[in-house]
Short mmCIF file of C-alpha atoms and ligand atoms in Angstrom, two decimals:
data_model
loop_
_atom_site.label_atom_id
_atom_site.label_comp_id
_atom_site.label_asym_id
_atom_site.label_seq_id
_atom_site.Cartn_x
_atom_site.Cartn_y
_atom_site.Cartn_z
CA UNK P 1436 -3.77 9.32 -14.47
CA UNK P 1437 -6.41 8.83 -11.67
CA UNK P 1438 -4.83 7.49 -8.60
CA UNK P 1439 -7.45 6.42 -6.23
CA UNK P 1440 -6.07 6.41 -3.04
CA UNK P 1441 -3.54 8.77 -4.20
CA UNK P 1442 -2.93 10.57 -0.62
CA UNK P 1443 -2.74 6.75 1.47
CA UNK P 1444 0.85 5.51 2.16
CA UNK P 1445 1.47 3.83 -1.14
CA UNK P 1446 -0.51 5.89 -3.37
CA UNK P 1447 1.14 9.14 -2.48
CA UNK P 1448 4.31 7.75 -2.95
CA UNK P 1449 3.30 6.56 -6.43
CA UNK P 1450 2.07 9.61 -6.72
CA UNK P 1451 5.65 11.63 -6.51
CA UNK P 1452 7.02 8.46 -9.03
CA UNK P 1453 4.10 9.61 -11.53
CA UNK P 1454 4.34 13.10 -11.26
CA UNK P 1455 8.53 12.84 -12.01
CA UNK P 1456 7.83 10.60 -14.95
CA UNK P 1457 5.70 13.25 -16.68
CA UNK P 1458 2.17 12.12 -15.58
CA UNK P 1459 -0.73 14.20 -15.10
CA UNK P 1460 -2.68 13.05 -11.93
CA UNK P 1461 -5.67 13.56 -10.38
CA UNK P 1462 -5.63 11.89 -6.72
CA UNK P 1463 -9.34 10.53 -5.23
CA UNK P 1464 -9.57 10.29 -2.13
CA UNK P 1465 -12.14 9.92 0.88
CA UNK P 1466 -9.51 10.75 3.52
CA UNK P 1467 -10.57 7.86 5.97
CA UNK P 1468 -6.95 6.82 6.58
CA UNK P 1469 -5.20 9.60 4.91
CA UNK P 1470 -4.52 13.18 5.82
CA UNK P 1471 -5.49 16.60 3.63
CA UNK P 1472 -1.69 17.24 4.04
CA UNK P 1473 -0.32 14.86 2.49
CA UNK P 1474 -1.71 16.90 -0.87
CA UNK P 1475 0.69 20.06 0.00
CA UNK P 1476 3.20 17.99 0.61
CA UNK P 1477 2.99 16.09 -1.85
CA UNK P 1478 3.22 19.25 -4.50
CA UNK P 1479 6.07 20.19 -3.04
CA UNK P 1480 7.94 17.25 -3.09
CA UNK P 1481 6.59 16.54 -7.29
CA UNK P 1482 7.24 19.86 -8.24
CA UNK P 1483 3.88 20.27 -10.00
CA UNK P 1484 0.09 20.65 -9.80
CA UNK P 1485 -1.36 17.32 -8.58
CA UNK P 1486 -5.40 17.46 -8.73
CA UNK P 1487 -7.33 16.16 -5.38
CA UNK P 1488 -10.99 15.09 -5.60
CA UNK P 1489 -12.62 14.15 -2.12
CA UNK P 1490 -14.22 11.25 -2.98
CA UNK P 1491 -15.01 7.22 -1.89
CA UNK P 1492 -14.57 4.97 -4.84
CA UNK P 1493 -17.71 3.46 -4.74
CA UNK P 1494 -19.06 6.59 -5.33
CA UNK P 1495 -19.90 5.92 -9.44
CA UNK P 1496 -20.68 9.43 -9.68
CA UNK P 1497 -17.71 11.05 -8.38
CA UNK P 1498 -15.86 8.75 -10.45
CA UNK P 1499 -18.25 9.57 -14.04
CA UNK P 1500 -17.60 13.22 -12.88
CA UNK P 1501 -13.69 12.71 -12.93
CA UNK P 1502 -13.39 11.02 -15.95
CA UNK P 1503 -16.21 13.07 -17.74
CA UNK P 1504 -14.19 16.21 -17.03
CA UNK P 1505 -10.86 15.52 -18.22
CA UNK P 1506 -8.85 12.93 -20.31
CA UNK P 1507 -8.00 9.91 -17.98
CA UNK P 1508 -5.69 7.33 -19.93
CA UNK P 1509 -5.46 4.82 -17.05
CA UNK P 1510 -6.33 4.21 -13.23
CA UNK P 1511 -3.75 3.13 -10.10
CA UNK P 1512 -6.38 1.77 -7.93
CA UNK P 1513 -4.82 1.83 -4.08
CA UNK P 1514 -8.56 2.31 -2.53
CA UNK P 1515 -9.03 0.69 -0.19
CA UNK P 1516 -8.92 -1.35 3.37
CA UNK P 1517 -5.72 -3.69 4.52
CA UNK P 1518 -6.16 -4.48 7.60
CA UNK P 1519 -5.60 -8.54 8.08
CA UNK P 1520 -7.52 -8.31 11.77
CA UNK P 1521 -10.15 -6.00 11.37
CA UNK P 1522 -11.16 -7.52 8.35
CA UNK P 1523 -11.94 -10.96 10.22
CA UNK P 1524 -13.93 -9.14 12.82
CA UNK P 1525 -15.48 -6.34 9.73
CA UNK P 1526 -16.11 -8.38 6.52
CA UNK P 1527 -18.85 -6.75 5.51
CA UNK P 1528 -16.81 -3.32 4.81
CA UNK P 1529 -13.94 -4.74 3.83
CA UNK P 1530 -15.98 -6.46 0.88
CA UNK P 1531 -17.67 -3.55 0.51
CA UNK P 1532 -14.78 -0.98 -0.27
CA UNK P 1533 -12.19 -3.66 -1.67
CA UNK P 1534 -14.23 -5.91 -4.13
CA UNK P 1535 -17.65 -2.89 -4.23
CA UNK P 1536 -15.07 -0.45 -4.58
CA UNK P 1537 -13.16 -2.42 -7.62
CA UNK P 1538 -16.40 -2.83 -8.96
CA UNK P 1539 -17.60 0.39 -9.31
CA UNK P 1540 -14.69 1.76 -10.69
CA UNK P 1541 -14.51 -0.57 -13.43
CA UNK P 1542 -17.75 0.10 -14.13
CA UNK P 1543 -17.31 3.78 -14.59
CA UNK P 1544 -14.37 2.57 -16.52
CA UNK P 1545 -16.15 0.79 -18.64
CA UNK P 1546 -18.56 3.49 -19.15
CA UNK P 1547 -16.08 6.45 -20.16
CA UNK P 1548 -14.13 4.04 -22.09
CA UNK P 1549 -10.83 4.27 -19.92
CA UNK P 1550 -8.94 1.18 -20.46
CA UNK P 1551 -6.06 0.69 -18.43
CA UNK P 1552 -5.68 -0.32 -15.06
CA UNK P 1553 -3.11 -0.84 -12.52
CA UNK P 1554 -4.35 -3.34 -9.12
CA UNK P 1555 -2.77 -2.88 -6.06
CA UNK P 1556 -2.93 -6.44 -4.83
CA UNK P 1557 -1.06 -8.28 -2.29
CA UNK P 1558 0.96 -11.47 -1.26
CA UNK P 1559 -1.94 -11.73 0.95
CA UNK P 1560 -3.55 -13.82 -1.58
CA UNK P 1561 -1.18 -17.07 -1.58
CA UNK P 1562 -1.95 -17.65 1.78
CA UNK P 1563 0.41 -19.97 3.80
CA UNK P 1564 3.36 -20.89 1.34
CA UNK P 1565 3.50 -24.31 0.21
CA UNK P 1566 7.29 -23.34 -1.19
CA UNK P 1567 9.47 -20.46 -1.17
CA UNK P 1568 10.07 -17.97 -2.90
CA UNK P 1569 6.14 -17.34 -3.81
CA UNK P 1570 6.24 -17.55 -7.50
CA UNK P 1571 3.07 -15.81 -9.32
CA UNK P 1572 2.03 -19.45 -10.03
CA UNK P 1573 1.48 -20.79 -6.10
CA UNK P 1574 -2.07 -21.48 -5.47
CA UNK P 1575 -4.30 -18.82 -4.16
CA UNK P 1576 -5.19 -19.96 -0.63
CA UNK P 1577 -6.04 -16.48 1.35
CA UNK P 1578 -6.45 -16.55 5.06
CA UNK P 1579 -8.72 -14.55 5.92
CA UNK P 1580 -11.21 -11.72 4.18
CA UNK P 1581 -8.58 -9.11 3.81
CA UNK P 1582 -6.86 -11.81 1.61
CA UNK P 1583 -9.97 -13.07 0.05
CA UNK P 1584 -11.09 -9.14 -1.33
CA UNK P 1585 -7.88 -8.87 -2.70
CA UNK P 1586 -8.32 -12.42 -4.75
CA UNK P 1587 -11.74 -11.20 -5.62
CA UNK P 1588 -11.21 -8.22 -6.96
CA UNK P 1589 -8.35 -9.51 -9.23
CA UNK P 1590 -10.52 -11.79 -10.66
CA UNK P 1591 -13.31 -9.46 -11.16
CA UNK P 1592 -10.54 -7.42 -12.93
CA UNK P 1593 -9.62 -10.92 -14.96
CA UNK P 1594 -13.69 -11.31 -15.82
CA UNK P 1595 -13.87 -7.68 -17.37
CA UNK P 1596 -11.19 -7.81 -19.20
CA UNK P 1597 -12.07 -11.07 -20.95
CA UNK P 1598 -15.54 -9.47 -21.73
CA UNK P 1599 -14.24 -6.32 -22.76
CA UNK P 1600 -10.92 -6.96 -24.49
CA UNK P 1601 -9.64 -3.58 -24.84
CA UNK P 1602 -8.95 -2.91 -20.89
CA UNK P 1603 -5.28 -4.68 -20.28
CA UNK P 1604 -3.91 -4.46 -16.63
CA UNK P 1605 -1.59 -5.30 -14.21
CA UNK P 1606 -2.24 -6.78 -10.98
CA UNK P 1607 0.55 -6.29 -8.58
CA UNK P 1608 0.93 -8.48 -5.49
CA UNK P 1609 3.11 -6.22 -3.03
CA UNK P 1610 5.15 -8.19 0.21
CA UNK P 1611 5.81 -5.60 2.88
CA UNK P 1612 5.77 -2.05 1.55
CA UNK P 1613 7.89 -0.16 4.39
CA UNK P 1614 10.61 3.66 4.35
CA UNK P 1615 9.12 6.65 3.12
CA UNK P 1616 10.24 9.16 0.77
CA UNK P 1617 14.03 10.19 1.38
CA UNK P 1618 12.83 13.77 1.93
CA UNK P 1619 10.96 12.70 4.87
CA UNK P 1620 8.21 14.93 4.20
CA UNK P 1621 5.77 11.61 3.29
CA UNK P 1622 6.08 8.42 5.05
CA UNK P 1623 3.32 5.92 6.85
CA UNK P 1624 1.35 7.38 9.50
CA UNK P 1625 -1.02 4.62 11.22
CA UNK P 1626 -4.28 5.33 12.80
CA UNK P 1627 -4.12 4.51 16.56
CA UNK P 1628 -1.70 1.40 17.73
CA UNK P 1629 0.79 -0.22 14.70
CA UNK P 1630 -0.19 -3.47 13.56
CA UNK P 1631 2.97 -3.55 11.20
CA UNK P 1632 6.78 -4.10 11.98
CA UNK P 1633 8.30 -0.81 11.23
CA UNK P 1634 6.00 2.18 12.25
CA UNK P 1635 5.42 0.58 15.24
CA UNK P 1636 10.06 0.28 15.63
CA UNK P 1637 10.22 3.85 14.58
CA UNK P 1638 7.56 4.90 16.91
CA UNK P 1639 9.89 3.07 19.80
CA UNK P 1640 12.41 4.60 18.74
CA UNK P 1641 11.05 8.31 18.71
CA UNK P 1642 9.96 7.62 22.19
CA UNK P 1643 6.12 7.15 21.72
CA UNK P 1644 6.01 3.49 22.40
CA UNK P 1645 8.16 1.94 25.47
CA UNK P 1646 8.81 -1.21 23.65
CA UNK P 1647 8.22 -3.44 20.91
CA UNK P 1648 6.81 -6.59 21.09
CA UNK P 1649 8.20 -9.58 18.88
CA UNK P 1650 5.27 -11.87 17.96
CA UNK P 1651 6.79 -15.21 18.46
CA UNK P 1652 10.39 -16.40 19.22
CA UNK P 1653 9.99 -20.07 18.29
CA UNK P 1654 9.38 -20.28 14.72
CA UNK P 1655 11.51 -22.47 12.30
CA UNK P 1656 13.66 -19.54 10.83
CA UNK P 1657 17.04 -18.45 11.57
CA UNK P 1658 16.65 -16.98 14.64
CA UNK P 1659 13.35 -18.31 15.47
CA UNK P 1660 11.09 -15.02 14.67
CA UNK P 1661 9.56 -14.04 11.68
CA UNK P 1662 10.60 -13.72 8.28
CA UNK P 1663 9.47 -11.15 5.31
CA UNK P 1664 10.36 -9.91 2.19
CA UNK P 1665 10.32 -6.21 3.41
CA UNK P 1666 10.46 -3.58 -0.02
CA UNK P 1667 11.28 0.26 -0.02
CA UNK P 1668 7.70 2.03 -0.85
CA UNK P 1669 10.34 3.80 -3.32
CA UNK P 1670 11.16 0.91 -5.16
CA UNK P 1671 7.63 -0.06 -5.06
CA UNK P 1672 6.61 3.28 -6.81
CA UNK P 1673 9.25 2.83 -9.39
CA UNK P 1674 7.66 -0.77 -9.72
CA UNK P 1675 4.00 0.89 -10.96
CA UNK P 1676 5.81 3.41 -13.03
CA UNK P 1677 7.11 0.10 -14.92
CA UNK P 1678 3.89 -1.80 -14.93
CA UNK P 1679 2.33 1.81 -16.68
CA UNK P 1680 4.81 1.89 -19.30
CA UNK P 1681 4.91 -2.01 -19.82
CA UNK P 1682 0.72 -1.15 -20.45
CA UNK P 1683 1.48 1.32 -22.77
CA UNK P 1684 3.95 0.04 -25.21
CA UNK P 1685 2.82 -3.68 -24.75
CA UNK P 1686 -1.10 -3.78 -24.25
CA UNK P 1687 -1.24 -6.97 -22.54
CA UNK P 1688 -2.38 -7.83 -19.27
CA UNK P 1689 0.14 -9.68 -16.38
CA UNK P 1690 0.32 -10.60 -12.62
CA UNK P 1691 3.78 -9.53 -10.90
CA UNK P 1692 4.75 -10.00 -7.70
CA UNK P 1693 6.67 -6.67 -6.21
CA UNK P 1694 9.30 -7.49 -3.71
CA UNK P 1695 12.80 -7.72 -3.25
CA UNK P 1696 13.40 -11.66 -3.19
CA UNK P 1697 14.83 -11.78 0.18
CA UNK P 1698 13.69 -12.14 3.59
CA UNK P 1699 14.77 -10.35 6.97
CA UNK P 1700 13.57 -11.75 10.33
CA UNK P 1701 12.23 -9.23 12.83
CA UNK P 1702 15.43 -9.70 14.73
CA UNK P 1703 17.52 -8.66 11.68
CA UNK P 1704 15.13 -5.22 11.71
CA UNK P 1705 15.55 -4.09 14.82
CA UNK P 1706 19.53 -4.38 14.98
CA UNK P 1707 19.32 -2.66 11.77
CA UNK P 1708 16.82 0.29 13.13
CA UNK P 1709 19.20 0.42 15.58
CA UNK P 1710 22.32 0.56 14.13
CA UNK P 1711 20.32 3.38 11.66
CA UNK P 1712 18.73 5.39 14.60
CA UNK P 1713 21.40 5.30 16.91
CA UNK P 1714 19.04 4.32 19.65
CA UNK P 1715 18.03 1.21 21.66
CA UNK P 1716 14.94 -0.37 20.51
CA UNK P 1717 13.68 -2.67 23.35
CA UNK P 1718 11.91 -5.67 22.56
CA UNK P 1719 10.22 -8.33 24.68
CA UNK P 1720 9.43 -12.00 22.67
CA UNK P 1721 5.88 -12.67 22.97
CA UNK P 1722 3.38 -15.39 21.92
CA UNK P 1723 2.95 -15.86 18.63
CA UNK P 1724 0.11 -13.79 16.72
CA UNK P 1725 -2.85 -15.63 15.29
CA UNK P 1726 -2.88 -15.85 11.46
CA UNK P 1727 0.66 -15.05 10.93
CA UNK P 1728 2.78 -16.64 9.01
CA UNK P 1729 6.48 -18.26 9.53
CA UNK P 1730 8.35 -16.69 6.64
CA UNK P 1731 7.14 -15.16 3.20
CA UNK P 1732 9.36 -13.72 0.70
CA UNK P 1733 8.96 -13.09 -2.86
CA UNK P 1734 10.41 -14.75 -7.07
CA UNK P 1735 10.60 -11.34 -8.10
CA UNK P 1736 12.17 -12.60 -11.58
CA UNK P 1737 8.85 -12.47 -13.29
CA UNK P 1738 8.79 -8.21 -12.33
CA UNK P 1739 12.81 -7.95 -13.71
CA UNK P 1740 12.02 -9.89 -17.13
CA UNK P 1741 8.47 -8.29 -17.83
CA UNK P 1742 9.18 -4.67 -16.52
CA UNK P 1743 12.81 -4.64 -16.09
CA UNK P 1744 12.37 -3.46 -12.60
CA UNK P 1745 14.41 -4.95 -9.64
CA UNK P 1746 14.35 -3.29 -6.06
CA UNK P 1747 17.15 -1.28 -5.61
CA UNK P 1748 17.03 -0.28 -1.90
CA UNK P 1749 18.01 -2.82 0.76
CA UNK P 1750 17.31 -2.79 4.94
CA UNK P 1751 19.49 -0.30 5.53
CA UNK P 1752 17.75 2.33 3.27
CA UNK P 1753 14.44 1.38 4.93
CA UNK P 1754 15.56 1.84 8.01
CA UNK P 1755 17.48 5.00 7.14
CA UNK P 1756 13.88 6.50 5.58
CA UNK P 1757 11.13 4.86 7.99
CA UNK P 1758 13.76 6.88 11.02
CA UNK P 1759 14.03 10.17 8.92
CA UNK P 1760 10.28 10.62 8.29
CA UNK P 1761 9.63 9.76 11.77
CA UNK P 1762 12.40 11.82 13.30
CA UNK P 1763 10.97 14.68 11.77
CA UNK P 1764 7.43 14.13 12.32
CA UNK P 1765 7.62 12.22 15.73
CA UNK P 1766 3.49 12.49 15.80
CA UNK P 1767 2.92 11.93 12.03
CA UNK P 1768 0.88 13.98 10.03
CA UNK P 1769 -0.33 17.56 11.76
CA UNK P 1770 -3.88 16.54 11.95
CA UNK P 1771 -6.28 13.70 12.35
CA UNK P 1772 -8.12 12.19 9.26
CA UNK P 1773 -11.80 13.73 9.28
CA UNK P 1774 -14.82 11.68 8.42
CA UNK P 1775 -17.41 12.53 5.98
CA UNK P 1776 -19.96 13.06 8.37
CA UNK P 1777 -17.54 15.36 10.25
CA UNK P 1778 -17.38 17.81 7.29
CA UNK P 1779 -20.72 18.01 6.91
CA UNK P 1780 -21.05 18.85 10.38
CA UNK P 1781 -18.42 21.50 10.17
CA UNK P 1782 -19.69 23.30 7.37
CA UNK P 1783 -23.42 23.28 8.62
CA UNK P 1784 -21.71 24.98 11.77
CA UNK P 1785 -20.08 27.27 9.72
CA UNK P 1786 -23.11 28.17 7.26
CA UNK P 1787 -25.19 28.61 10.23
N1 UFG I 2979 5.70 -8.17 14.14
C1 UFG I 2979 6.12 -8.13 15.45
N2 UFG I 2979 5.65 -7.12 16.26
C2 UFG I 2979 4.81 -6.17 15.81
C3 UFG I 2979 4.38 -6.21 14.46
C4 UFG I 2979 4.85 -7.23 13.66
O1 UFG I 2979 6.89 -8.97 15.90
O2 UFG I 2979 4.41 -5.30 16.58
C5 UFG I 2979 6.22 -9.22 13.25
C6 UFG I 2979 5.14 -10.15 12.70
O3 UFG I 2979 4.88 -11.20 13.58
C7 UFG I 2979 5.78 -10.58 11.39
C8 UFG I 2979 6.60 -9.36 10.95
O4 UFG I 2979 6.80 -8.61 12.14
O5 UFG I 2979 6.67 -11.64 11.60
C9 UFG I 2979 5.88 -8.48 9.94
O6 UFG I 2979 4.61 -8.14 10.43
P1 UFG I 2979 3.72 -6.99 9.75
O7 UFG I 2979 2.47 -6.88 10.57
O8 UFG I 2979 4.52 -5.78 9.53
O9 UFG I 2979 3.40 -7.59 8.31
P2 UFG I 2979 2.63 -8.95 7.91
O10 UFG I 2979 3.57 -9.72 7.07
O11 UFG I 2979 2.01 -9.61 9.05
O12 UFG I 2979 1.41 -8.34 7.08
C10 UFG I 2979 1.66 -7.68 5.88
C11 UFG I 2979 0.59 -6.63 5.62
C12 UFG I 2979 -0.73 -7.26 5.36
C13 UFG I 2979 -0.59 -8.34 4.32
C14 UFG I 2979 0.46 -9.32 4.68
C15 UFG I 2979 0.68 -10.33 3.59
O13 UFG I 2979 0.47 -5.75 6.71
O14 UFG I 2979 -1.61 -6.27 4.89
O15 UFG I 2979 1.68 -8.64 4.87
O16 UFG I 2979 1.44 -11.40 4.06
F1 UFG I 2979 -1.77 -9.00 4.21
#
């Protein structure tokens, strides 16, 4: 399997659900929001040899080079960028790496004749819900460019296929991938300030951050903040293992959402991190954020009948494994991602 991706938050936990089910992987990676450590640990935690290749996935000849050099049966393309803000104020890269990025990979698919692929997509693309739960039917509406690669490069997936019949794939649409591994040796490690719920509670409640701040008190939910369908990145893994084998035994393409069904406000997180941590987790209610939306949660029936998968970890579990991995590694990974550039300079230092 090629995992591109493989050493970001969800690909390396795919990666340790690939590696127990048998697969061979070889992880791509350009390391601009990942860490170089994540590939020890990573070994550690799978038990076996997991194959890294430096590389960005619009690079066509890294990816030629991959598949020309050993047998690649099908792709888990995580590649790419996901943040909703930045990509309203960076469009430009974020159609460059999501949707130029899809491209060129299916291109040197295409080319080396590998025909299965597996989308990491998100819930991104329904936009505002016009009813809940989001059923894989509701209209794509995305909100902003993060939302709109994502649609794209489904349906340049969609295109290719119908031209070249032989690739089938599965386009998952994730809601809110939080926890880490149980060992706590992997987990989600954010450059700079957290946009998202739970690294930035953990990193509260490991004393980096002096408080939270709850992004609107006044919406129409239960307790007035806001409501998602938060899913273990464990039981999201075991979700791609699924859509893999579904690929392999039933060659036909499908769209599945990947969530648990239910929703949890922000409220119901904290006193949960709490209860989990043992520690206060102060929290001040502040404006709402712009773009965000009341409540989102998943229909994950479609996943249960076509992959007989169902999430199997609930709040407490996240909580449990987003507090373990950040217990033990209060400042995340050991060192800073590295640019490109960066290398180069290094090793011209070193060479001269
Ligand atoms: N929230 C806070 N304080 C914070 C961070 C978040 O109160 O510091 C609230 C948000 O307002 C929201 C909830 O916590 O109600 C979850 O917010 P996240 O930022 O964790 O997640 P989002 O649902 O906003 O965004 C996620 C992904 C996006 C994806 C989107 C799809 O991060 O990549 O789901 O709906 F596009």
């Amino acid at each position: 399997m090629l995992v591109t991706g493989g050493l970001g938050f969800v690909g390396s936990h795919v990666c340790v659900a690939l590696a127990e089910a048998g697969y061979d992987i070889v992880a791509l990676d350009n390391l601009a929001n990942a860490r170089l450590s994540v590939l020890a640990r990573l070994r550690e935690i799978a038990g076996r040899r997991i194959s890294f290749v430096r590389a960005d996935v619009r690079d066509g000849r890294a990816l030629a080079q991959v598949f020309r050099r050993r047998p690649v049966a099908a792709v888990l393309h995580f590649a790419g960028l996901k943040a909703v803000h930045e990509s309203v104020a960076q469009p430009l890269e974020y159609y460059d790496t999501n949707v130029g990025g899809t491209l060129t990979l299916l291109r040197a698919m295409r080319q080396h004749d590998v025909r299965r692929l597996v989308f990491s997509s998100s819930c991104t693309v329904y936009g505002a819900p016009e009813s809940l739960p989001l059923t894989e039917t509701h209209p794509l509406r995305p909100a902003n460019p993060y939302g709109r690669t994502k649609m794209i490069a489904e349906g340049l997936i969609a295109d290719c296929a119908a031209a070249w019949p032989e690739l089938k794939y599965a386009l998952l649409r994730y809601f809110n991938p939080v926890g880490a591994h149980p060992s706590g040796r992997i987990g989600e490690d954010p450059l700079g300030v957290p946009n998202n719920l739970f690294p930035y509670i953990a990193q509260v409640a490991v004393g980096r951050r002096a408080k939270l701040n709850v992004w609107g008190g006044d919406y129409d939910t239960q307790d007035g903040t806001g409501v998602r369908d938060y899913i273990h990145v464990m039981d999201l893994a075991a979700g791609h293992v699924a859509a893999l084998a579904r690929l392999e035994s039933q060659p036909e393409s499908f769209t599945v959402n990947l969530g648990t069904g239910r929703g949890y406000s922000v409220l119901e997180v904290v006193k949960t991190f709490e209860r989990v941590c043992g520690r206060p987790i102060p929290y001040e209610i502040r404006e709402r954020r712009a773009g965000d939306l009341a409540q989102s949660w998943a229909d994950a029936t479609l996943a249960e009948r076509l992959l007989g998968w169902r999430a199997r970890y609930g709040l407490e579990d996240m909580c449990r494994d987003a507090w373990r991995w950040q217990s033990l590694n209060p400042d995340g990974y050991p060192e800073r991602p590295v640019s490109a550039a960066e290398t180069r300079r290094r090793r011209s230092r070193r060479r001269s």
